[in-house]
């Protein structure tokens, strides 16, 4: 703009030969003009930040688990391999987890899963306790029926108690009376 203001007094600014483009701009632009389009360029839409963050974290945690597990499975299948049948010595008794073919299944059977014998013993113990409870319930119901039929009173149970607490209470009371008389 400095050049144009210097040229204006000389008259070169107004000549159409030297500056035809400037003259056309001067005549067509009388004031300030906004050079924007009518079409909206910036589209307003809801944010996708939470969706993108969710996808990113799912991919991270899935890969955090899949990659190490894939490496462990690949290592165990390539370098350890499946179990093969072999002759068992007479004095050797195989462990419970040695019956499985895959090394991963053997690992889980040894360190994660419960021993089948312990599970069986626990189940048998549970069944025995439930049978005992059932027998007691049957006896109790027959006793109640007989008591009702014969007209007995409802004192068919016995609660054992000891007089130890009463002796201690009486002894403490006597000591308290003796201490009171001394003072």
Coordinates of N, CA and C in Angstrom, one line a residue, residues 40-172:
X40 N -21.8 -24.1 4.2 CA -21.2 -24.3 5.5 C -20.0 -25.3 5.4
X41 N -18.8 -24.9 5.8 CA -17.7 -25.7 5.7 C -17.5 -26.5 7.0
X42 N -17.7 -26.0 8.1 CA -17.5 -26.7 9.4 C -18.8 -27.3 9.8
X43 N -18.9 -28.6 9.7 CA -20.2 -29.2 10.0 C -20.3 -29.5 11.5
X44 N -21.4 -29.1 12.1 CA -21.6 -29.3 13.5 C -22.2 -30.7 13.7
X45 N -21.5 -31.5 14.5 CA -22.0 -32.9 14.8 C -21.6 -33.2 16.2
X46 N -22.3 -34.3 16.8 CA -21.9 -34.6 18.2 C -20.5 -35.2 18.3
X47 N -20.0 -35.1 19.5 CA -18.6 -35.6 19.7 C -18.5 -37.1 19.6
X48 N -17.4 -37.6 19.2 CA -17.1 -39.0 19.1 C -15.9 -39.4 20.0
X49 N -15.6 -38.4 20.9 CA -14.4 -38.6 21.8 C -14.6 -39.9 22.7
X50 N -15.7 -40.0 23.3 CA -15.9 -41.2 24.2 C -15.9 -42.5 23.5
X51 N -16.5 -42.5 22.3 CA -16.5 -43.7 21.5 C -15.0 -44.1 21.0
X52 N -14.3 -43.1 20.6 CA -12.9 -43.3 20.2 C -12.0 -43.8 21.4
X53 N -12.3 -43.2 22.6 CA -11.6 -43.5 23.8 C -11.9 -45.0 24.2
X54 N -13.2 -45.3 24.1 CA -13.6 -46.7 24.4 C -12.9 -47.7 23.5
X55 N -13.0 -47.4 22.2 CA -12.3 -48.4 21.2 C -10.8 -48.5 21.5
X56 N -10.2 -47.4 21.8 CA -8.8 -47.4 22.1 C -8.5 -48.3 23.3
X57 N -9.2 -48.1 24.3 CA -9.0 -48.9 25.6 C -9.3 -50.4 25.4
X58 N -10.4 -50.6 24.6 CA -10.7 -52.1 24.4 C -9.6 -52.7 23.6
X59 N -9.1 -52.0 22.5 CA -8.0 -52.6 21.8 C -6.7 -52.8 22.6
X60 N -6.5 -51.8 23.5 CA -5.3 -51.9 24.4 C -5.4 -53.1 25.3
X61 N -6.5 -53.2 26.0 CA -6.6 -54.3 27.0 C -6.8 -55.7 26.3
X62 N -7.4 -55.7 25.2 CA -7.4 -57.0 24.4 C -6.0 -57.4 24.0
X63 N -5.3 -56.5 23.5 CA -3.9 -56.8 23.0 C -3.0 -57.1 24.2
X64 N -3.3 -56.4 25.4 CA -2.6 -56.7 26.6 C -2.7 -58.1 27.0
X65 N -3.9 -58.7 26.8 CA -4.1 -60.1 27.1 C -3.8 -61.1 26.0
X66 N -4.1 -60.7 24.8 CA -4.0 -61.7 23.7 C -2.5 -61.9 23.3
X67 N -1.7 -60.9 23.3 CA -0.4 -61.0 22.8 C 0.4 -62.0 23.8
X68 N 0.4 -61.7 25.1 CA 1.2 -62.7 26.0 C 0.6 -64.1 26.0
X69 N -0.7 -64.2 25.9 CA -1.3 -65.5 25.9 C -1.0 -66.2 24.6
X70 N -1.0 -65.5 23.5 CA -0.6 -66.1 22.2 C 0.9 -66.6 22.2
X71 N 1.8 -65.8 22.9 CA 3.2 -66.2 23.0 C 3.3 -67.4 23.8
X72 N 2.6 -67.5 24.9 CA 2.7 -68.7 25.8 C 2.2 -69.9 25.1
X73 N 1.0 -69.8 24.4 CA 0.5 -70.9 23.7 C 1.4 -71.4 22.6
X74 N 1.9 -70.5 21.9 CA 2.8 -70.8 20.8 C 4.1 -71.5 21.3
X75 N 4.7 -71.0 22.4 CA 5.9 -71.6 23.0 C 5.6 -73.0 23.5
X76 N 4.4 -73.1 24.2 CA 4.1 -74.5 24.8 C 3.8 -75.5 23.7
X77 N 3.2 -75.1 22.6 CA 2.9 -76.0 21.5 C 4.1 -76.4 20.7
X78 N 5.0 -75.4 20.5 CA 6.2 -75.7 19.7 C 7.3 -76.4 20.4
X79 N 7.7 -75.8 21.6 CA 8.8 -76.4 22.3 C 8.5 -77.5 23.3
X80 N 7.3 -77.5 23.9 CA 7.0 -78.6 24.8 C 6.2 -79.7 24.1
X81 N 5.2 -79.3 23.4 CA 4.5 -80.3 22.6 C 3.5 -81.1 23.4
X82 N 2.7 -81.9 22.7 CA 1.7 -82.7 23.4 C 2.4 -83.9 24.0
X83 N 1.7 -84.5 25.0 CA 2.2 -85.6 25.7 C 2.1 -86.9 24.8
X84 N 3.1 -87.8 25.0 CA 3.1 -89.0 24.3 C 2.9 -90.2 25.3
X85 N 2.3 -91.3 24.8 CA 2.2 -92.4 25.6 C 3.5 -93.1 25.8
X86 N 3.9 -93.5 27.0 CA 5.1 -94.3 27.3 C 4.8 -95.3 28.3
X87 N 5.7 -96.3 28.4 CA 5.6 -97.3 29.4 C 5.8 -96.7 30.8
X88 N 4.9 -97.1 31.7 CA 5.1 -96.6 33.1 C 5.8 -97.6 33.9
X89 N 6.8 -97.2 34.7 CA 7.5 -98.2 35.6 C 6.5 -98.7 36.6
X90 N 6.9 -99.9 37.2 CA 6.0 -100.5 38.1 C 5.9 -99.8 39.4
X91 N 6.9 -99.2 39.9 CA 6.9 -98.5 41.2 C 6.5 -97.0 41.1
X92 N 6.1 -96.6 40.0 CA 5.7 -95.2 39.8 C 4.2 -95.0 39.6
X93 N 3.6 -94.1 40.4 CA 2.2 -93.9 40.2 C 2.1 -92.4 39.7
X94 N 1.5 -92.3 38.5 CA 1.4 -91.0 37.8 C 0.5 -90.0 38.7
X95 N 0.8 -88.8 38.6 CA 0.0 -87.7 39.2 C -1.2 -87.5 38.4
X96 N -2.2 -86.8 39.0 CA -3.5 -86.6 38.4 C -3.3 -85.8 37.1
X97 N -2.5 -84.8 37.1 CA -2.3 -83.9 35.9 C -1.5 -84.5 34.8
X98 N -0.9 -85.6 35.0 CA -0.1 -86.2 34.0 C -0.9 -87.0 33.0
X99 N -2.2 -87.1 33.2 CA -3.1 -87.9 32.3 C -3.5 -87.0 31.1
X100 N -3.3 -85.7 31.2 CA -3.8 -84.8 30.1 C -2.8 -84.7 29.0
X101 N -3.3 -84.5 27.8 CA -2.4 -84.5 26.6 C -1.7 -83.1 26.4
X102 N -2.5 -82.0 26.5 CA -1.9 -80.7 26.2 C -1.1 -80.1 27.4
X103 N 0.0 -79.4 27.1 CA 0.7 -78.9 28.3 C 0.0 -77.8 29.0
X104 N -0.9 -77.1 28.3 CA -1.7 -76.0 28.9 C -2.7 -76.6 29.9
X105 N -3.4 -77.7 29.4 CA -4.3 -78.4 30.2 C -3.7 -79.0 31.4
X106 N -2.5 -79.5 31.3 CA -1.7 -80.1 32.4 C -1.4 -79.0 33.4
X107 N -1.0 -77.8 32.9 CA -0.7 -76.7 33.8 C -2.0 -76.3 34.7
X108 N -3.1 -76.2 34.0 CA -4.4 -75.9 34.7 C -4.8 -77.0 35.6
X109 N -4.6 -78.2 35.2 CA -5.0 -79.3 36.1 C -4.1 -79.4 37.4
X110 N -2.9 -78.9 37.2 CA -2.0 -79.0 38.3 C -2.1 -77.8 39.3
X111 N -2.2 -76.6 38.7 CA -2.2 -75.4 39.6 C -3.5 -74.7 39.7
X112 N -4.5 -74.9 38.9 CA -5.7 -74.1 38.9 C -6.9 -74.9 39.4
X113 N -7.1 -76.0 38.7 CA -8.3 -76.9 39.0 C -8.1 -77.6 40.3
X114 N -9.3 -78.0 40.8 CA -9.3 -78.8 42.0 C -9.0 -80.3 41.8
X115 N -8.4 -80.9 42.7 CA -8.1 -82.3 42.6 C -9.4 -83.1 42.6
X116 N -9.6 -84.0 41.6 CA -10.9 -84.7 41.5 C -11.2 -85.6 42.7
X117 N -10.1 -86.1 43.3 CA -10.4 -87.0 44.5 C -10.9 -86.1 45.7
X118 N -10.3 -84.9 45.9 CA -10.7 -84.0 46.9 C -12.2 -83.6 46.7
X119 N -12.5 -83.3 45.4 CA -13.8 -82.9 45.0 C -14.8 -84.0 45.4
X120 N -14.4 -85.2 45.0 CA -15.3 -86.3 45.3 C -15.5 -86.5 46.8
X121 N -14.4 -86.4 47.6 CA -14.6 -86.6 49.1 C -15.4 -85.5 49.7
X122 N -15.3 -84.3 49.2 CA -16.1 -83.2 49.7 C -17.6 -83.4 49.4
X123 N -17.9 -83.9 48.2 CA -19.2 -84.2 47.8 C -19.9 -85.3 48.6
X124 N -19.1 -86.4 48.8 CA -19.6 -87.5 49.7 C -19.8 -87.0 51.1
X125 N -19.0 -86.2 51.6 CA -19.2 -85.7 53.0 C -20.4 -84.8 53.0
X126 N -20.7 -84.0 52.0 CA -21.9 -83.2 52.0 C -23.1 -84.1 51.9
X127 N -23.1 -85.1 51.1 CA -24.2 -86.1 51.1 C -24.5 -86.7 52.4
X128 N -23.4 -87.1 53.1 CA -23.5 -87.8 54.4 C -24.2 -86.8 55.4
X129 N -23.7 -85.6 55.4 CA -24.3 -84.6 56.4 C -25.8 -84.4 56.1
X130 N -26.1 -84.3 54.8 CA -27.5 -84.1 54.5 C -28.4 -85.3 54.8
X131 N -27.9 -86.5 54.7 CA -28.6 -87.7 55.1 C -28.8 -87.7 56.6
X132 N -27.8 -87.3 57.4 CA -27.9 -87.2 58.8 C -29.0 -86.2 59.2
X133 N -29.0 -85.0 58.6 CA -30.0 -84.0 58.8 C -31.4 -84.5 58.5
X134 N -31.5 -85.3 57.4 CA -32.8 -85.8 57.0 C -33.3 -86.8 58.1
X135 N -32.4 -87.7 58.6 CA -32.8 -88.6 59.6 C -33.3 -87.9 60.9
X136 N -32.5 -86.8 61.3 CA -32.9 -86.1 62.5 C -34.3 -85.4 62.3
X137 N -34.5 -84.9 61.1 CA -35.8 -84.2 60.8 C -36.9 -85.2 60.9
X138 N -36.7 -86.4 60.4 CA -37.7 -87.4 60.4 C -38.0 -87.8 61.9
X139 N -37.0 -88.0 62.7 CA -37.2 -88.4 64.1 C -37.9 -87.3 64.8
X140 N -37.6 -86.0 64.5 CA -38.2 -84.9 65.2 C -39.7 -84.8 64.8
X141 N -40.0 -85.1 63.6 CA -41.4 -85.0 63.2 C -42.2 -86.2 63.8
X142 N -41.6 -87.4 63.9 CA -42.3 -88.5 64.6 C -42.5 -88.2 66.0
X143 N -41.5 -87.6 66.7 CA -41.7 -87.2 68.1 C -42.8 -86.2 68.3
X144 N -42.9 -85.2 67.4 CA -43.9 -84.2 67.6 C -45.3 -84.9 67.4
X145 N -45.4 -85.8 66.4 CA -46.7 -86.5 66.2 C -47.1 -87.3 67.4
X146 N -46.1 -88.0 68.0 CA -46.4 -88.8 69.1 C -46.8 -88.0 70.3
X147 N -46.1 -86.9 70.5 CA -46.4 -86.0 71.6 C -47.8 -85.4 71.4
X148 N -48.2 -85.1 70.2 CA -49.5 -84.5 69.9 C -50.6 -85.6 70.2
X149 N -50.3 -86.8 69.7 CA -51.2 -87.9 69.8 C -51.5 -88.3 71.3
X150 N -50.4 -88.4 72.1 CA -50.5 -88.8 73.5 C -50.8 -87.7 74.4
X151 N -50.8 -86.5 73.9 CA -51.1 -85.3 74.8 C -49.9 -84.9 75.7
X152 N -48.7 -85.2 75.3 CA -47.6 -84.9 76.2 C -47.3 -83.4 76.1
X153 N -46.5 -82.9 77.1 CA -46.2 -81.5 77.0 C -45.0 -81.3 76.0
X154 N -44.7 -80.0 75.7 CA -43.7 -79.7 74.7 C -42.3 -79.6 75.3
X155 N -42.0 -80.4 76.2 CA -40.6 -80.4 76.8 C -39.9 -81.6 76.4
X156 N -39.8 -81.9 75.2 CA -39.2 -83.1 74.7 C -37.7 -82.9 74.4
X157 N -37.2 -81.7 74.6 CA -35.8 -81.5 74.4 C -35.1 -81.2 75.7
X158 N -33.8 -81.4 75.8 CA -33.0 -81.2 77.0 C -31.9 -80.2 76.7
X159 N -31.8 -79.1 77.5 CA -30.8 -78.1 77.3 C -29.8 -78.3 78.5
X160 N -28.6 -78.8 78.3 CA -27.7 -78.9 79.4 C -27.2 -77.5 79.9
X161 N -27.1 -77.4 81.2 CA -26.5 -76.1 81.7 C -25.7 -76.5 82.9
X162 N -24.8 -75.6 83.2 CA -23.9 -75.8 84.4 C -24.2 -74.7 85.4
X163 N -23.9 -75.0 86.7 CA -24.1 -74.1 87.7 C -22.8 -73.3 88.1
X164 N -21.8 -73.5 87.2 CA -20.5 -72.8 87.4 C -20.7 -71.3 87.5
X165 N -21.5 -70.7 86.6 CA -21.7 -69.3 86.6 C -22.4 -68.8 87.9
X166 N -23.4 -69.6 88.4 CA -24.1 -69.2 89.6 C -23.1 -69.3 90.8
X167 N -22.2 -70.3 90.8 CA -21.3 -70.4 91.9 C -20.3 -69.2 91.9
X168 N -19.9 -68.8 90.7 CA -19.0 -67.6 90.6 C -19.7 -66.4 91.0
X169 N -21.0 -66.2 90.6 CA -21.7 -65.0 91.0 C -21.9 -65.0 92.5
X170 N -22.3 -66.1 93.1 CA -22.5 -66.1 94.6 C -21.2 -65.8 95.3
X171 N -20.0 -66.3 94.8 CA -18.8 -66.1 95.4 C -18.4 -64.6 95.3
X172 N -18.6 -64.0 94.1 CA -18.3 -62.6 94.0 C -19.2 -61.7 94.9

